[in-house]
Coordinates of C-alpha atoms in Angstrom, one line a residue:
M322 CA 219.7 -76.7 -83.1
R323 CA 217.3 -79.5 -81.9
E324 CA 214.0 -80.0 -81.2
Q325 CA 213.3 -80.5 -77.6
P326 CA 210.8 -82.8 -77.0
S327 CA 207.7 -82.1 -75.7
P328 CA 206.6 -82.2 -72.4
P329 CA 205.1 -86.1 -71.5
K330 CA 201.4 -86.2 -71.9
R331 CA 199.0 -86.0 -68.8
S332 CA 196.0 -88.1 -68.6
P333 CA 193.3 -86.5 -66.9
R334 CA 192.4 -87.1 -63.8
K335 CA 189.7 -89.9 -63.7
R336 CA 186.7 -87.6 -62.0
L337 CA 185.7 -89.2 -58.8
T338 CA 182.2 -90.6 -57.5
A339 CA 180.6 -91.0 -54.1
D340 CA 181.1 -94.3 -54.2
D341 CA 184.9 -94.0 -54.6
W342 CA 185.2 -91.3 -51.5
A343 CA 182.5 -94.5 -49.5
D344 CA 185.2 -97.3 -50.9
A345 CA 187.8 -95.1 -50.0
A346 CA 186.4 -94.6 -46.2
L347 CA 185.3 -97.9 -46.2
T348 CA 189.3 -99.7 -46.6
A349 CA 190.2 -96.9 -44.2
L350 CA 187.9 -97.9 -41.9
A351 CA 189.1 -101.2 -42.1
E352 CA 192.6 -100.5 -41.9
R353 CA 192.1 -98.7 -38.2
G354 CA 188.5 -98.0 -37.4
L355 CA 186.0 -95.7 -37.8
A356 CA 188.8 -93.1 -36.3
G357 CA 191.0 -93.8 -40.1
V358 CA 187.8 -92.5 -41.9
A359 CA 189.6 -88.4 -42.2
V360 CA 189.4 -86.7 -45.1
E361 CA 192.7 -85.2 -45.8
P362 CA 194.3 -89.0 -45.2
L363 CA 191.7 -89.9 -47.9
A364 CA 192.0 -87.3 -50.3
V365 CA 195.9 -88.7 -50.5
R366 CA 195.2 -92.0 -51.2
L367 CA 192.7 -91.2 -53.8
G368 CA 195.2 -88.0 -55.1
T369 CA 192.7 -85.4 -55.5
T370 CA 192.3 -82.8 -53.0
K371 CA 189.6 -81.7 -50.1
G372 CA 187.8 -80.2 -53.2
S373 CA 187.0 -83.1 -54.8
F374 CA 185.4 -84.6 -51.1
Y375 CA 183.8 -81.2 -50.6
W376 CA 181.6 -81.6 -54.0
H377 CA 180.2 -84.7 -53.3
F378 CA 179.5 -84.5 -49.2
A379 CA 178.8 -81.8 -46.5
N380 CA 181.1 -82.7 -43.9
R381 CA 182.8 -86.0 -42.3
D382 CA 179.6 -87.4 -40.9
A383 CA 178.2 -87.5 -44.4
L384 CA 180.9 -89.4 -45.7
V385 CA 180.3 -92.3 -42.8
A386 CA 176.9 -92.8 -43.8
A387 CA 177.4 -92.7 -47.4
A388 CA 180.2 -96.4 -46.6
L389 CA 178.3 -97.5 -44.6
A390 CA 175.3 -97.7 -47.2
R391 CA 178.0 -99.0 -49.5
W392 CA 178.4 -101.9 -46.8
E393 CA 175.1 -102.5 -46.4
E394 CA 174.7 -102.1 -50.4
L395 CA 177.7 -104.8 -50.9
S396 CA 177.9 -106.8 -48.9
T397 CA 174.6 -107.5 -48.4
E398 CA 171.8 -106.7 -50.9
R399 CA 174.7 -107.6 -53.7
I400 CA 175.5 -111.3 -51.9
I401 CA 172.0 -111.9 -51.6
Q402 CA 170.6 -111.3 -55.1
G403 CA 174.3 -113.2 -55.8
M404 CA 173.1 -116.3 -54.3
E405 CA 169.5 -115.9 -55.8
A406 CA 170.5 -115.7 -59.2
A407 CA 173.4 -118.2 -58.9
E408 CA 171.9 -121.4 -56.6
P409 CA 168.3 -122.6 -56.9
D410 CA 168.4 -125.4 -53.8
P411 CA 168.4 -123.4 -50.7
A412 CA 170.7 -126.2 -48.8
A413 CA 173.4 -125.4 -51.2
R414 CA 172.8 -121.5 -51.3
L415 CA 172.5 -121.7 -47.6
G416 CA 176.6 -123.9 -47.7
A417 CA 177.6 -121.6 -50.3
L418 CA 176.6 -118.2 -49.0
L419 CA 178.6 -119.8 -45.2
R420 CA 180.9 -120.5 -46.7
G421 CA 181.9 -117.0 -48.4
A422 CA 180.9 -115.5 -45.9
T423 CA 183.5 -116.5 -42.9
A424 CA 186.1 -116.5 -45.9
S425 CA 185.4 -113.1 -46.6
A426 CA 185.6 -112.5 -42.9
A427 CA 188.3 -113.9 -41.8
E428 CA 190.0 -111.9 -44.2
D429 CA 188.6 -108.3 -44.0
P430 CA 188.8 -107.0 -40.5
L431 CA 185.6 -104.1 -42.0
E432 CA 183.1 -106.3 -40.2
V433 CA 184.7 -106.6 -36.6
R434 CA 186.0 -103.0 -36.8
L435 CA 182.4 -101.3 -37.3
L436 CA 180.8 -103.9 -34.4
A437 CA 184.3 -102.6 -32.9
A438 CA 182.1 -99.1 -33.6
A439 CA 179.2 -99.8 -32.6
D440 CA 178.4 -97.2 -30.2
H441 CA 178.6 -94.6 -32.7
P442 CA 174.9 -93.9 -33.7
E443 CA 175.9 -94.3 -37.4
V444 CA 176.8 -96.8 -37.2
A445 CA 174.8 -99.6 -34.7
A446 CA 171.2 -98.1 -36.6
A447 CA 173.5 -99.8 -40.3
L448 CA 174.6 -102.8 -37.9
A449 CA 170.7 -103.0 -37.1
R450 CA 169.3 -102.7 -40.5
V451 CA 172.8 -105.0 -42.3
T452 CA 172.1 -107.9 -39.1
E453 CA 168.0 -108.2 -39.7
R454 CA 168.4 -108.3 -43.6
R455 CA 170.9 -111.0 -42.9
V456 CA 169.2 -112.8 -40.7
G457 CA 166.2 -112.9 -41.9
Y458 CA 167.3 -114.4 -45.5
L459 CA 168.8 -117.3 -43.4
A460 CA 165.3 -117.3 -42.1
H461 CA 163.6 -117.4 -45.8
L462 CA 166.6 -120.2 -46.5
F463 CA 165.8 -122.0 -43.5
E464 CA 162.4 -121.9 -44.5
L465 CA 162.3 -122.8 -47.6
L466 CA 163.8 -125.8 -46.8
G467 CA 160.6 -126.6 -44.1
F468 CA 161.2 -125.2 -40.6
P469 CA 158.0 -123.2 -39.3
T470 CA 158.4 -119.7 -39.4
S471 CA 159.9 -119.9 -35.6
E472 CA 162.4 -122.4 -36.4
A473 CA 163.6 -120.7 -39.0
R474 CA 164.3 -117.7 -37.1
R475 CA 166.1 -119.3 -34.4
R476 CA 168.4 -121.3 -37.3
G477 CA 168.9 -117.6 -39.1
L478 CA 169.9 -115.9 -36.0
L479 CA 172.1 -119.0 -34.8
A480 CA 174.0 -119.5 -38.3
Y481 CA 174.7 -115.7 -38.4
T482 CA 176.0 -115.5 -34.5
S483 CA 178.5 -118.7 -35.9
Y484 CA 179.6 -116.2 -38.5
V485 CA 179.8 -112.9 -36.3
G486 CA 181.6 -115.1 -33.8
H487 CA 184.0 -116.9 -37.0
A488 CA 185.0 -113.6 -37.7
Q489 CA 185.7 -112.2 -34.4
L490 CA 187.7 -114.4 -33.5
A491 CA 190.3 -115.1 -36.7
H492 CA 190.8 -111.6 -35.9
A493 CA 191.2 -111.6 -32.5
V494 CA 193.2 -115.3 -32.4
P495 CA 194.5 -115.0 -36.0
G496 CA 194.7 -119.2 -36.8
S497 CA 191.9 -120.0 -34.1
V498 CA 189.0 -121.2 -36.8
Q499 CA 189.1 -123.5 -38.8
A500 CA 188.9 -122.1 -42.5
D501 CA 188.5 -125.6 -44.3
P502 CA 185.3 -126.8 -45.9
A503 CA 185.4 -130.0 -43.8
Y504 CA 184.3 -127.3 -40.3
L505 CA 182.2 -124.9 -42.3
A506 CA 180.7 -128.4 -43.8
T507 CA 180.2 -129.5 -40.1
V508 CA 178.3 -125.9 -39.2
T509 CA 175.8 -126.5 -42.2
A510 CA 174.8 -129.4 -41.0
A511 CA 174.3 -128.5 -37.9
L512 CA 172.1 -126.0 -39.0
L513 CA 170.2 -128.8 -41.0
R514 CA 169.9 -131.2 -38.5
T515 CA 166.1 -131.8 -37.9

């Protein structure tokens, strides 16, 4: 009699973290907007059960809050930290920041989806915090370049609105805005002009 093969060993399922759920929520938000953040489809996407969700979160609102906090951390704080560590020259840092952020926003619809959901109180609060942090950081770079505080703030706001407008237009009318480095160099040069 032939011996029966043993069943294949199942690899243990990875224990999901709150960040795994928040990342999945951000992906769903980017794909379908705030309405796309639903527990059951996210559990399916993550290959788990709703029980895993309730281990980390009391409800969907808590997941949305965690996803927004994760977005703030990944798309603002870590980028600023990376820029600070990688580039000592403020003008080069500004150029690299605008190039990187603009290219990323043109490819990833998350920020445009968040702007579209600005009527949701949690989203509105996160957008306000992120906008203030980003404009403040840009203003700091302009101050390092010798602009007076009030002018640095105006230029920081102009740089940020340029980025947001670029992202919105890139998603609303694909192909309408240039993603080439020469265009972004022109934008940066205009922002630095005295």
